[in-house]
């Protein structure tokens, strides 16, 4: 994997190493930087046997199926991040106690040529109807409900989400 840094950001030396873009080290000044994994959340909304997907309107994976969610902000719990993202994307208020922890799965998120490795934390939330709106059209192009057994897995963008859907189908989580 090509290094995302060409120079040391402290002394501009090119005598650097950044194996797998994880631990950056400058051999001249000793500057060290860990490109640690980022924590993210996703919510599996369920109504009867159906699951809600968003259609992404931005890269990466524009046009692919996704779940509501996003990156966790500093000082937020995962549940708070899930509730905030749902409010920002769907205009819907849910409470942390409505979320049931499902599982976690690692993912890759390439944004403007910077490869981020994430740990996606999945929650489930049961809805009483399927009336959901989009309030972040720059991020979400459309909403689609699918019966669990009719989800078109090839249209899911992220490997973490595809894996979790497969685990749900197999009753593993
Ligand atoms: Zn340096």
mmCIF file with all atom_site columns, C-alpha atoms in Angstrom, residues 6 18 84 135:
data_model
loop_
_atom_site.group_PDB
_atom_site.id
_atom_site.type_symbol
_atom_site.label_atom_id
_atom_site.label_alt_id
_atom_site.label_comp_id
_atom_site.label_asym_id
_atom_site.label_entity_id
_atom_site.label_seq_id
_atom_site.pdbx_PDB_ins_code
_atom_site.Cartn_x
_atom_site.Cartn_y
_atom_site.Cartn_z
_atom_site.occupancy
_atom_site.B_iso_or_equiv
_atom_site.pdbx_formal_charge
_atom_site.auth_seq_id
_atom_site.auth_comp_id
_atom_site.auth_asym_id
_atom_site.auth_atom_id
_atom_site.pdbx_PDB_model_num
ATOM 1 C CA . UNK A 1 6   ? 5.371   11.783 1.252  1.00 0.00 ? 6   UNK A CA 1
ATOM 2 C CA . UNK A 1 18  ? 4.534   4.285  7.278  1.00 0.00 ? 18  UNK A CA 1
ATOM 3 C CA . UNK A 1 84  ? -27.259 11.829 16.356 1.00 0.00 ? 84  UNK A CA 1
ATOM 4 C CA . UNK A 1 135 ? -33.119 15.247 5.704  1.00 0.00 ? 135 UNK A CA 1
#
